[in-house]
Short mmCIF file of C-alpha atoms in Angstrom, two decimals:
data_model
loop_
_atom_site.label_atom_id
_atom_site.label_comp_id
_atom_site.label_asym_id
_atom_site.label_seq_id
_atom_site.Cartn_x
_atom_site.Cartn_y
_atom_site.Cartn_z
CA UNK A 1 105.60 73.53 62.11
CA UNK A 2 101.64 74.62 61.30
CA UNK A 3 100.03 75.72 64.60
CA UNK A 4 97.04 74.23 65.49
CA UNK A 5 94.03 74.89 62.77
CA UNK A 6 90.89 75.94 65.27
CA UNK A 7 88.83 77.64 62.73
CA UNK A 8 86.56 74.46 63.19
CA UNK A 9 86.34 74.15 66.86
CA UNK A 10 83.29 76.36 67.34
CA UNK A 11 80.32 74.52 66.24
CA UNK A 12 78.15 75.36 63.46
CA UNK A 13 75.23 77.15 65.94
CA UNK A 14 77.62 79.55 66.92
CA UNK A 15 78.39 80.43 63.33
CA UNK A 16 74.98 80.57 62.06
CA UNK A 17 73.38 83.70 61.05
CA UNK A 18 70.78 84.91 62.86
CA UNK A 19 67.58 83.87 61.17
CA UNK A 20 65.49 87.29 62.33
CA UNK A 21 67.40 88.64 59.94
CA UNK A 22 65.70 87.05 57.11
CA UNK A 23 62.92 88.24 55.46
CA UNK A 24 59.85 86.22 55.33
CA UNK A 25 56.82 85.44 53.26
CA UNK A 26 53.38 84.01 54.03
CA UNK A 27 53.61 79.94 52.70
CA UNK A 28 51.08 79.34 50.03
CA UNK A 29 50.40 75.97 48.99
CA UNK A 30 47.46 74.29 47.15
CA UNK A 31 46.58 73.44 43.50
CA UNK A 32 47.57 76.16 40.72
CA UNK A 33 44.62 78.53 39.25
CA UNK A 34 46.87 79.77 36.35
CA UNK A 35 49.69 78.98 35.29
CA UNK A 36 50.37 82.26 33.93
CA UNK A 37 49.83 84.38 37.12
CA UNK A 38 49.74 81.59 40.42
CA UNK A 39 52.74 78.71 38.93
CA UNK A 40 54.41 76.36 41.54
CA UNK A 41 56.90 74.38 40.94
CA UNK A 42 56.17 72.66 43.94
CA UNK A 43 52.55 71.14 43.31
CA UNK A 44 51.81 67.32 41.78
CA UNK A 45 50.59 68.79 38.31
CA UNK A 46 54.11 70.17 37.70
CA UNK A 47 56.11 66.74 38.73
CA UNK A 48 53.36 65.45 36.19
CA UNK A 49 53.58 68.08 33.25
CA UNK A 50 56.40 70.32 33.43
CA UNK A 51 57.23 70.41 29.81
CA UNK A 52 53.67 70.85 29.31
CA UNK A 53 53.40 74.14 31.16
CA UNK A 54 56.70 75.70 29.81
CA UNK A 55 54.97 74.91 26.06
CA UNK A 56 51.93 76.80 27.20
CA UNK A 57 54.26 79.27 28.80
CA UNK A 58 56.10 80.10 26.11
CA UNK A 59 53.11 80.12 23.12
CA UNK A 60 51.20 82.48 25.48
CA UNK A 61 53.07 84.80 27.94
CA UNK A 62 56.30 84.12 27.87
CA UNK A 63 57.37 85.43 31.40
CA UNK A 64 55.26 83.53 34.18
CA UNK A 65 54.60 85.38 37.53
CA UNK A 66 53.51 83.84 40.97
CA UNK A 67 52.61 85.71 44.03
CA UNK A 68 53.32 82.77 45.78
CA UNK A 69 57.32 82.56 47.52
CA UNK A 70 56.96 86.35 48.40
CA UNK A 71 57.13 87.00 44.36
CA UNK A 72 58.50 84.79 41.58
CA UNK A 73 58.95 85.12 37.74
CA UNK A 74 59.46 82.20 35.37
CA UNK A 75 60.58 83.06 32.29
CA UNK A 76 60.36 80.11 29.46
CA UNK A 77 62.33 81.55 25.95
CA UNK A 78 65.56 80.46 25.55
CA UNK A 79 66.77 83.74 25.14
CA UNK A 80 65.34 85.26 28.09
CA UNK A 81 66.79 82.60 30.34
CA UNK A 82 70.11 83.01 28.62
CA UNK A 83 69.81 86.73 28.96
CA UNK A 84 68.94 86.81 32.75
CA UNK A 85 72.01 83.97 33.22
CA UNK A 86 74.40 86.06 31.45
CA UNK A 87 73.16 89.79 33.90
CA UNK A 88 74.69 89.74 36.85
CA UNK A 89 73.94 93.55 36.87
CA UNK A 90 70.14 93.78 37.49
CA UNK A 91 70.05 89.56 39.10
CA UNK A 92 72.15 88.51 42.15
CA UNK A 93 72.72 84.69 42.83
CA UNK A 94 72.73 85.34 46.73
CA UNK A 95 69.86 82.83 47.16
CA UNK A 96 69.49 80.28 44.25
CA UNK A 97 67.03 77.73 46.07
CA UNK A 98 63.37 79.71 45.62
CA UNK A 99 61.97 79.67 49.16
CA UNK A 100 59.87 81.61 51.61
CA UNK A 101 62.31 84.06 52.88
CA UNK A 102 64.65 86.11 51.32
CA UNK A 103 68.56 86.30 53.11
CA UNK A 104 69.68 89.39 53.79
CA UNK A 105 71.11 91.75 51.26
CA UNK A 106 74.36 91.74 53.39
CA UNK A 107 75.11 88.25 52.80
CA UNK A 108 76.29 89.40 48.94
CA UNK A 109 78.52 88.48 47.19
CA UNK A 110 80.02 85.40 49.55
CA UNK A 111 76.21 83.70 49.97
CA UNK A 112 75.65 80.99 52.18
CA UNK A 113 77.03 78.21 49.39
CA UNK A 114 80.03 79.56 47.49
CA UNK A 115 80.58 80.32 44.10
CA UNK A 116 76.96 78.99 43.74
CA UNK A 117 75.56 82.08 45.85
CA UNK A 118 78.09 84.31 45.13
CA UNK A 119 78.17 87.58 43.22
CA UNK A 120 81.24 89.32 41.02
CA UNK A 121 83.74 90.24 42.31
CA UNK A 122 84.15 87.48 44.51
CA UNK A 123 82.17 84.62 43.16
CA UNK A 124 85.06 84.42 40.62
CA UNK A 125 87.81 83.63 43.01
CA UNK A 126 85.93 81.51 45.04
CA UNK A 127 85.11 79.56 42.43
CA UNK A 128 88.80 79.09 40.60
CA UNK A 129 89.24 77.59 44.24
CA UNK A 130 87.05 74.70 42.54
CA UNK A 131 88.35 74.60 39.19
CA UNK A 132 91.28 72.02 39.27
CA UNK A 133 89.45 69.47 41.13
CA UNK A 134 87.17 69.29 38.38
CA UNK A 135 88.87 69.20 34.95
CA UNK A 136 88.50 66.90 32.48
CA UNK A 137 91.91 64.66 33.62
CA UNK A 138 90.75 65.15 37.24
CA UNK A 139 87.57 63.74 36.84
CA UNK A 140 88.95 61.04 34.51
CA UNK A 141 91.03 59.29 37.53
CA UNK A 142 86.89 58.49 39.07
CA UNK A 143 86.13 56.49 35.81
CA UNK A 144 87.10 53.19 36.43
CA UNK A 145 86.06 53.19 40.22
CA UNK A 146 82.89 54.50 38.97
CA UNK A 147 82.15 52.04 36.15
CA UNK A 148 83.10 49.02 38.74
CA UNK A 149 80.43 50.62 41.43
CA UNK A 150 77.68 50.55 38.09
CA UNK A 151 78.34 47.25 37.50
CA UNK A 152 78.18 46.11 41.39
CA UNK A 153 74.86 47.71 41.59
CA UNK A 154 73.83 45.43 38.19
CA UNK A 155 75.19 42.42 40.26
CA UNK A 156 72.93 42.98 42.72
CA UNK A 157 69.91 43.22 40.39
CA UNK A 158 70.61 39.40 39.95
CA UNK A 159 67.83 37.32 40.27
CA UNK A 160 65.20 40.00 39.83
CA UNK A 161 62.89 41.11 37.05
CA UNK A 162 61.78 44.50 38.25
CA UNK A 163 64.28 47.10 39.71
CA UNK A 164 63.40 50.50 40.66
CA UNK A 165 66.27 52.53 38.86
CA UNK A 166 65.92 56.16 40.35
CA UNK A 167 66.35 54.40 43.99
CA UNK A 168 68.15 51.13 43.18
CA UNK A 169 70.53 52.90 40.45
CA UNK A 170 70.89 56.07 39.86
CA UNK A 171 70.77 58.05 42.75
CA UNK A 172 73.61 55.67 44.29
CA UNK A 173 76.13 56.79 41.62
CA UNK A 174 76.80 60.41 42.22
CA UNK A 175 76.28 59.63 45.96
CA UNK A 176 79.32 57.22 45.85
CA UNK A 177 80.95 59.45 43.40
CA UNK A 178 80.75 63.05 45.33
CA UNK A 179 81.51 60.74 48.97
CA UNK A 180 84.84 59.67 47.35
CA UNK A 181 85.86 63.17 46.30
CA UNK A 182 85.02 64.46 49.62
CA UNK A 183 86.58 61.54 51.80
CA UNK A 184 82.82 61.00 53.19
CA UNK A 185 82.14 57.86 54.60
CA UNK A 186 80.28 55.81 52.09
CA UNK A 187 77.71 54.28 54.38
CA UNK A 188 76.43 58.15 54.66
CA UNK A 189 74.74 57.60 51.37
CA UNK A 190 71.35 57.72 53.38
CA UNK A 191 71.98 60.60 54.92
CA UNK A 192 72.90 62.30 51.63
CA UNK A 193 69.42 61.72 50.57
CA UNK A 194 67.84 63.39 53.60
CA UNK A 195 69.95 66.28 53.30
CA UNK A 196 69.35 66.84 49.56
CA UNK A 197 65.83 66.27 49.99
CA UNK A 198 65.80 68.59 52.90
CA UNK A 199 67.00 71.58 50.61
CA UNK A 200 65.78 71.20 47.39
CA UNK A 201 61.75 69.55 48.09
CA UNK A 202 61.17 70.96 51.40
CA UNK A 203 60.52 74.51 50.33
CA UNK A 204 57.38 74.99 51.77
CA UNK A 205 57.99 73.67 54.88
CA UNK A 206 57.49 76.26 58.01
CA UNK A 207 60.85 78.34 57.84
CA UNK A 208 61.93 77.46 61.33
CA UNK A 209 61.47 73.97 60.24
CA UNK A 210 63.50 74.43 57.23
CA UNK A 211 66.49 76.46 58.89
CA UNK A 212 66.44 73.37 61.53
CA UNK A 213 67.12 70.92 58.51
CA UNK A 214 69.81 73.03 56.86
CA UNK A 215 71.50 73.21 60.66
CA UNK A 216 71.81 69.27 60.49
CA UNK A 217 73.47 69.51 57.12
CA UNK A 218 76.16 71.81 58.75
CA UNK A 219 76.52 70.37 61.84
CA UNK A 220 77.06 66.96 59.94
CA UNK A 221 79.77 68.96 57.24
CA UNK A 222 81.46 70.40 60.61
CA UNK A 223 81.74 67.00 62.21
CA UNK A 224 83.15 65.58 58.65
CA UNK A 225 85.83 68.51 58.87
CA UNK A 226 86.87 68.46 62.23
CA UNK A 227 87.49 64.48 61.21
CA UNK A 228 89.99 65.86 58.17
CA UNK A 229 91.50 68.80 60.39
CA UNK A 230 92.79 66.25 62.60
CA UNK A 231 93.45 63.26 59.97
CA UNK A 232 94.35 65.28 56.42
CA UNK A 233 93.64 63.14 53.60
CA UNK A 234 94.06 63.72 49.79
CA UNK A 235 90.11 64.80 49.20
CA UNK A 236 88.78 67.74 48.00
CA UNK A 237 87.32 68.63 52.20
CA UNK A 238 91.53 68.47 52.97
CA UNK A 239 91.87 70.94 49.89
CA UNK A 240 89.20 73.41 51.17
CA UNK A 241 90.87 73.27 54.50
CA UNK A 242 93.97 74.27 53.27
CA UNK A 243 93.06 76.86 50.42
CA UNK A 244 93.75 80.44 50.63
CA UNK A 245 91.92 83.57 49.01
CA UNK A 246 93.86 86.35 49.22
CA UNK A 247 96.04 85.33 51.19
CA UNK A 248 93.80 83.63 54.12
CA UNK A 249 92.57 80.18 54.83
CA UNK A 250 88.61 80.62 54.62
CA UNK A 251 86.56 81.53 56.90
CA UNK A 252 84.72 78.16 58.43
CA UNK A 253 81.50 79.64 56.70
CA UNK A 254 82.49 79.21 53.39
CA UNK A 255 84.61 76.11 53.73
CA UNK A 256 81.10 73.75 55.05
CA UNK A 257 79.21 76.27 52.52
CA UNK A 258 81.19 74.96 49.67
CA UNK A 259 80.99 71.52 50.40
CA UNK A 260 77.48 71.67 51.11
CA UNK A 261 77.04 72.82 47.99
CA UNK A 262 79.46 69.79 46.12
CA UNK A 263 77.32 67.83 48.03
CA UNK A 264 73.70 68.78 47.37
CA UNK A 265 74.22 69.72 43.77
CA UNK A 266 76.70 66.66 42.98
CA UNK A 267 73.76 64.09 43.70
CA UNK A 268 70.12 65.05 42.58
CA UNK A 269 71.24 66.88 39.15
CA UNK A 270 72.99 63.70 38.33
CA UNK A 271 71.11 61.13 39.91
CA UNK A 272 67.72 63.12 37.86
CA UNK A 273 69.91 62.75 34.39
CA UNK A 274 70.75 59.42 34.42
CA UNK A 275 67.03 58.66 35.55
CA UNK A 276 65.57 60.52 32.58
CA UNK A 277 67.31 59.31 30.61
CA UNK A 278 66.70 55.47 31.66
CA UNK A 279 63.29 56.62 31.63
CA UNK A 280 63.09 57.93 27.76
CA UNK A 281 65.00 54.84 26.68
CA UNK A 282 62.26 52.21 28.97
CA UNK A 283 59.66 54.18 26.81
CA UNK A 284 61.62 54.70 23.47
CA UNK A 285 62.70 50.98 22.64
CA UNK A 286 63.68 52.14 18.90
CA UNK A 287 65.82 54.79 20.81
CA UNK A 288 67.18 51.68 23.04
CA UNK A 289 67.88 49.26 20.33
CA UNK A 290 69.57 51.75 18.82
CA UNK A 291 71.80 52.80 21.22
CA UNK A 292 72.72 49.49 22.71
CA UNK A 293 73.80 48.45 19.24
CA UNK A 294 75.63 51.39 18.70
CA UNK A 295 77.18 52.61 21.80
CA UNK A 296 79.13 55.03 19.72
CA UNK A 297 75.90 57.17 19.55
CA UNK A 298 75.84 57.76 22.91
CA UNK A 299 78.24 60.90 23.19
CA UNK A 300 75.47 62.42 20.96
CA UNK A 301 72.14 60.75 22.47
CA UNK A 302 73.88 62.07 25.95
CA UNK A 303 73.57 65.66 25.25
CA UNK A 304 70.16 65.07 23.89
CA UNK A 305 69.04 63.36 26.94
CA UNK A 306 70.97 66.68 29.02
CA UNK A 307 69.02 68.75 26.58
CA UNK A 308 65.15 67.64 26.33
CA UNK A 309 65.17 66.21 30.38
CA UNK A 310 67.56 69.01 31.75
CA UNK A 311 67.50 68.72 35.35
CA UNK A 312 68.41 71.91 37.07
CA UNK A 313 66.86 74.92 37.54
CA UNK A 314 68.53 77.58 39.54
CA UNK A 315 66.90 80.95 40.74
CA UNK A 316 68.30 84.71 41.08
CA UNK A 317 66.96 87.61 43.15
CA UNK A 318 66.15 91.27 41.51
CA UNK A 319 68.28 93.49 42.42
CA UNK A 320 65.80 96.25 42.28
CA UNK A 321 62.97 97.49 40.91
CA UNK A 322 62.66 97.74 37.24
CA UNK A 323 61.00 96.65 33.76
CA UNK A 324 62.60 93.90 32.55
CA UNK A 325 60.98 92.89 28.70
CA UNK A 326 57.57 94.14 29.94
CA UNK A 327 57.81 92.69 33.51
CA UNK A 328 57.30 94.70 36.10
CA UNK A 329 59.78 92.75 38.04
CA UNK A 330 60.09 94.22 42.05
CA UNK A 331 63.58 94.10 44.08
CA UNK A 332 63.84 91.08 45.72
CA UNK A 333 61.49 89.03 43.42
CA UNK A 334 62.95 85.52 43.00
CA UNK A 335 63.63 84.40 39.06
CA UNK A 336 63.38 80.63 38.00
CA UNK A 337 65.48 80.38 35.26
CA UNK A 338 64.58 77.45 33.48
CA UNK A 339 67.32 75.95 31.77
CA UNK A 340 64.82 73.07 31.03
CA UNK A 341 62.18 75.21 29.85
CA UNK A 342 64.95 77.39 27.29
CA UNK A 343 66.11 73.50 26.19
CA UNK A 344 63.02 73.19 24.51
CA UNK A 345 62.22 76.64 22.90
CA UNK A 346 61.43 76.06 19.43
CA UNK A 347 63.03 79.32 18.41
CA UNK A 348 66.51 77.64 19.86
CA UNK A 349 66.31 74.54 18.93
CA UNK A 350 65.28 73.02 15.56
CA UNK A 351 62.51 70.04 16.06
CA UNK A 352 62.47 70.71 19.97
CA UNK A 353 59.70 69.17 20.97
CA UNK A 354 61.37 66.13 19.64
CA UNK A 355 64.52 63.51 21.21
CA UNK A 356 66.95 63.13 18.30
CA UNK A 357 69.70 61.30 19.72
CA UNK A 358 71.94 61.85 17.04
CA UNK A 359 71.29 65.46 17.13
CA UNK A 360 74.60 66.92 15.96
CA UNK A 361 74.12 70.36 16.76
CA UNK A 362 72.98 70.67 20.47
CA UNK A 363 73.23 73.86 22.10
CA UNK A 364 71.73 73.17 25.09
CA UNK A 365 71.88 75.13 28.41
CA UNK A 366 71.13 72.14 31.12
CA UNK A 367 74.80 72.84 32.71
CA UNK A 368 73.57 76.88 32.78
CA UNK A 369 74.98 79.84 31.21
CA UNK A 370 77.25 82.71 32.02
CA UNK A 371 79.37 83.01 34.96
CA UNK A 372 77.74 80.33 37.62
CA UNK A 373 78.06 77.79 34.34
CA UNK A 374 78.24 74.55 36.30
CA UNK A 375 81.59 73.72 37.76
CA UNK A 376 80.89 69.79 37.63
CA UNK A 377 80.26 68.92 34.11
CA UNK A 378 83.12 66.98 33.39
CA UNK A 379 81.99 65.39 36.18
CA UNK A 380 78.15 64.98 35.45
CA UNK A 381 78.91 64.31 32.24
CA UNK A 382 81.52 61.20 33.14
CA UNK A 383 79.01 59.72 35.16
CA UNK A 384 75.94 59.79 32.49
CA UNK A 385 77.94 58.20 30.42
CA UNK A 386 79.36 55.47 32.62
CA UNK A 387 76.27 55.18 34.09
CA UNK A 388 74.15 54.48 30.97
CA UNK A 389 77.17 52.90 29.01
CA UNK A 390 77.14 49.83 32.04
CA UNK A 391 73.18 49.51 32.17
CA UNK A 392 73.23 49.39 28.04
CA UNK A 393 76.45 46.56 28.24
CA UNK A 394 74.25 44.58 31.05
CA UNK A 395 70.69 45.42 30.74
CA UNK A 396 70.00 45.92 27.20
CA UNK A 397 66.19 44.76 27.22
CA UNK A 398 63.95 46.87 29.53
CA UNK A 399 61.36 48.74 29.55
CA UNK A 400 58.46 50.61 31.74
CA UNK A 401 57.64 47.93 34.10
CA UNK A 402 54.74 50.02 35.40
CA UNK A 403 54.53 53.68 33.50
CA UNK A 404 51.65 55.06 36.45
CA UNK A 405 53.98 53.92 38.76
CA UNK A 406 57.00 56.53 37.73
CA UNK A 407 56.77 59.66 39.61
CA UNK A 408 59.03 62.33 39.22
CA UNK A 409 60.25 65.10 41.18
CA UNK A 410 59.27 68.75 42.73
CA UNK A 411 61.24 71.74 42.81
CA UNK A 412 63.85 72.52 40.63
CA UNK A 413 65.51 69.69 39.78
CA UNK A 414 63.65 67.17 37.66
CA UNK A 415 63.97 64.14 37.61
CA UNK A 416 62.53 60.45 38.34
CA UNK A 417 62.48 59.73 41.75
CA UNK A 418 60.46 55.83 41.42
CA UNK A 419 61.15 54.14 38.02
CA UNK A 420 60.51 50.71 37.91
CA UNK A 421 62.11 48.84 35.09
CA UNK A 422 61.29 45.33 33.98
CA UNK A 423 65.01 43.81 33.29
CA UNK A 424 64.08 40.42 32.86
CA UNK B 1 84.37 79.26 29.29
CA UNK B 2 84.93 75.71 29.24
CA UNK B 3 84.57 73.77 26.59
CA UNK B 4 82.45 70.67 25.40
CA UNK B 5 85.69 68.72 25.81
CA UNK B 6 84.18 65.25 25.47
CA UNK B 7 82.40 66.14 22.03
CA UNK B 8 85.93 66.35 20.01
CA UNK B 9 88.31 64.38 22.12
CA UNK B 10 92.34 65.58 21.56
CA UNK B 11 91.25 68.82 19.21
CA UNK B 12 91.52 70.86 22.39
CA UNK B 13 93.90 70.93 25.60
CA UNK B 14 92.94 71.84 29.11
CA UNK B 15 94.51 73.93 31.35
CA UNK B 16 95.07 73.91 35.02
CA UNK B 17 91.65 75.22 35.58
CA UNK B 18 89.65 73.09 32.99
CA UNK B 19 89.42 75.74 30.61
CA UNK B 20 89.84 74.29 26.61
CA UNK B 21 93.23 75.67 25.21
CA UNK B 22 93.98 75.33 21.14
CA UNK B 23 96.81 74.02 20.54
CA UNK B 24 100.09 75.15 18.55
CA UNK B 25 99.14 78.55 16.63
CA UNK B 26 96.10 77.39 16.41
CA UNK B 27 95.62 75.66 13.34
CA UNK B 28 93.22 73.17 12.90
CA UNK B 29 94.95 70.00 11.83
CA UNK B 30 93.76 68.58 8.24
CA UNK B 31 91.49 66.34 8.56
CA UNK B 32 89.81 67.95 11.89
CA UNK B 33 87.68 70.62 10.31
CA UNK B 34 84.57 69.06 10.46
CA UNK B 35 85.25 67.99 13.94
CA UNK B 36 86.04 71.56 14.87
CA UNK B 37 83.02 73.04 12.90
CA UNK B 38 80.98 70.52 15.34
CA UNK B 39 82.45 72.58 18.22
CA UNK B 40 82.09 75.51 16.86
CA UNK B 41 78.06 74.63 16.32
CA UNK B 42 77.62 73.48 19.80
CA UNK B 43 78.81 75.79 22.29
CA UNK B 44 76.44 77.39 23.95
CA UNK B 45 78.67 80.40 25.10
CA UNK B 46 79.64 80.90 21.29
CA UNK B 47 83.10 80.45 22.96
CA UNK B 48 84.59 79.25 19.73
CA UNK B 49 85.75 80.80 17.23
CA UNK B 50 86.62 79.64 13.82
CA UNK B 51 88.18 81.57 11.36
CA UNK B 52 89.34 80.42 7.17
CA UNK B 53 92.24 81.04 5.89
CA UNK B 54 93.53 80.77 1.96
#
């Protein structure tokens, strides 16, 4: 007989950390002056030109600094990024969202979203936690459920000639995808969107404001536990319950941290990937003909897609003061490293300016380097595929029904958030 | 690290964790050596290593 499991019954306020406790910055917002010394990744002209300004970037500077955030460095050659992934000596991943306050440094190595915010020693056995749920065979059992949801979403595009695919398509398929593996209910879907928007665009909201928005993402993940403490299913939010580290169940913390973070990074990276790429193919119809004649290019076009329209972004924190390749980089500055940005280094990558969708060597860093690599790829990668395999098979004409009309994202993940597609 | 496991379908295993296993002692079947060279060429940790013999 298991006694009663009341590591849950406290409520999320009660658990919080106290927010004086952060450190925080003045909020600067407004157009950029240069991109060199004042970038944002949270103004219009980078949703617009991204890959524009990491060109410029790279030609001229190569590490970008903002005084904006408290203190930010972007750097844009692949092999800085990669270096910088791969140092988890001089960078610590305790906050990985770039926002006006800083944690405090007590919250290393756990972080408020384990592994994702975690540091060694720990991040690593928080994160083999995660591991089996997302191998290759594991994430193969979600194929065929996930194929059947593409083509009900299709079915509903009966009828119609213009269908916005970021909001109609895309985003829906990781939603349904992650609320399966967590035993959420799927009508939440909504509410998904809210909460990812909530952490990943709101950055320069006021910081109360922002710390009021993450509180209804936990109280929402405490309500969703409680509901599995008392009726155990076979989901991954039964398996978190459950796990041990060392010999403990986990503290309530890290348990909603965890899923929190399955649930925030699960949606936008994916739902942005299988938008861009939609996108480049609306715009590319020799890429699309292509491709929907020969779906066997697609395992090759996919990584090119992952490559030139990476998604994610994630950020470290200095550790302390120091010189890092001529920066004069202060503890507690945040780092953007722009997977994206290293994607598209000409030193990297042969012709990189360029989408070569049967690119046969490709190697691209949109899933990250080093330690925090991302745990989902099988995943993300099962759901590109099934995703654009199902809209090739059923859509195979379409194209930019209105190309002022596609706006893409803030912040770091990138991606289309309207595309409207003529299908008929 | 984990493999690209998708790229070269059967050349690798998977253990528990995810992580790409080689099969056997290791020896690339005949036939496979381009498909492994591919690998090779595309991961970005440099995680695999090929090595000739006579």
């Amino acid at each position: 007989m298991s006694t009663t499991d009341d590591r849950f019954a406290q409520d999320y306020q009660s658990l919080r950390r106290d927010p004086s406790q952060n450190r925080y910055n003045e909020v600067v917002t407004g157009p950029v002056s240069d991109w060199a010394t004042d970038f944002s990744h949270l103004e219009p002209e980078w949703a617009e030109g991204a890959i524009g300004v990491w060109d410029d970037l790279r030609g001229r500077c190569p590490i970008a600094h903002t005084e904006r955030f408290g203190g930010a460095w972007l750097p844009t050659r692949y092999e800085d990024v990669a270096a910088i992934a791969h140092d988890t000596e001089h960078f610590s991943s305790r906050a990985i969202i770039v926002s006006n306050f800083r944690p405090p440094l007590d919250l290393a190595p756990v972080g408020e979203v384990p592994p994702i915010s975690s540091d060694p020693p720990f991040h690593h056995d928080a994160r083999k936690l995660l591991l089996p749920a997302f191998t290759r065979s594991a994430v193969g059992r979600q194929e065929e459920a996930t194929r059947a949801f593409c083509h009900g979403l299709i079915d509903g595009f009966a009828g119609r000639d213009v269908v916005d695919a970021a909001h109609e398509y895309a985003q829906h398929i990781p939603m349904r995808v992650i609320a399966d593996m967590l035993g959420f209910p799927q009508e939440d879907g909504p509410r998904f969107r809210v909460f990812v928007e909530n952490a990943l665009e709101g950055i320069n909201l006021p910081p109360e404001e922002r710390l009021e928005r993450a509180a209804e993402l936990f109280d929402y993940l405490f309500a969703q536990i409680r509901d599995h403490v008392a009726h155990p299913r076979e989901d991954l939010t039964s398996y978190l319950i459950e796990a041990e580290l060392y010999g403990q169940k986990l503290e309530p913390i890290h348990v909603a941290g965890t899923i929190a973070l399955l649930l925030i990074a699960g949606i936008d990276t994916t739902w942005s990937a299988i938008g861009s790429s939609l996108w480049h193919l609306a715009g590319h119809p020799e890429d699309r003909r292509r491709l929907a004649a020969d779906p066997g290019l697609l395992s090759t076009a996919m990584e090119e897609f992952l490559r030139a329209y990476a998604p994610v972004t994630m950020a470290r924190l200095v550790k302390q003061d120091m010189t890092w390749r001529g920066a004069e980089m202060k503890a507690d500055d945040w780092v953007l490293l722009s997977f994206p940005a290293a994607n598209r280094d000409p030193d990297h990558v042969d012709r990189a300016d360029e989408v070569v969708i049967d690119r046969e060597v490709n190697k691209h860093a949109a899933f990250g380097l080093g330690i925090h690599r991302c745990v989902g790829s099988h995943l993300a990668r099962m759901e590109l595929r099934i995703a654009l395999e199902v809209w090739l098979e059923r859509i195979p004409e379409f194209s930019l029904a209105d190309p002022g009309g596609v706006s893409w994202s803030t912040g770091q993940i990138r991606g289309p958030r309207t595309l409207p597609l003529r299908i008929g | 690290m984990r493999v690209q496991l998708d790229l070269v379908p059967d050349l690798f295993g998977e253990d528990e964790d995810g992580y790409g296993t080689v099969p056997g002692d290791g020896s690339v079947p005949v036939g496979r050596e381009d498909d492994a060279r591919r690998a090779q060429a595309n991961c970005p940790e440099d995680a695999v290593v090929l090595e000739v013999s006579r």
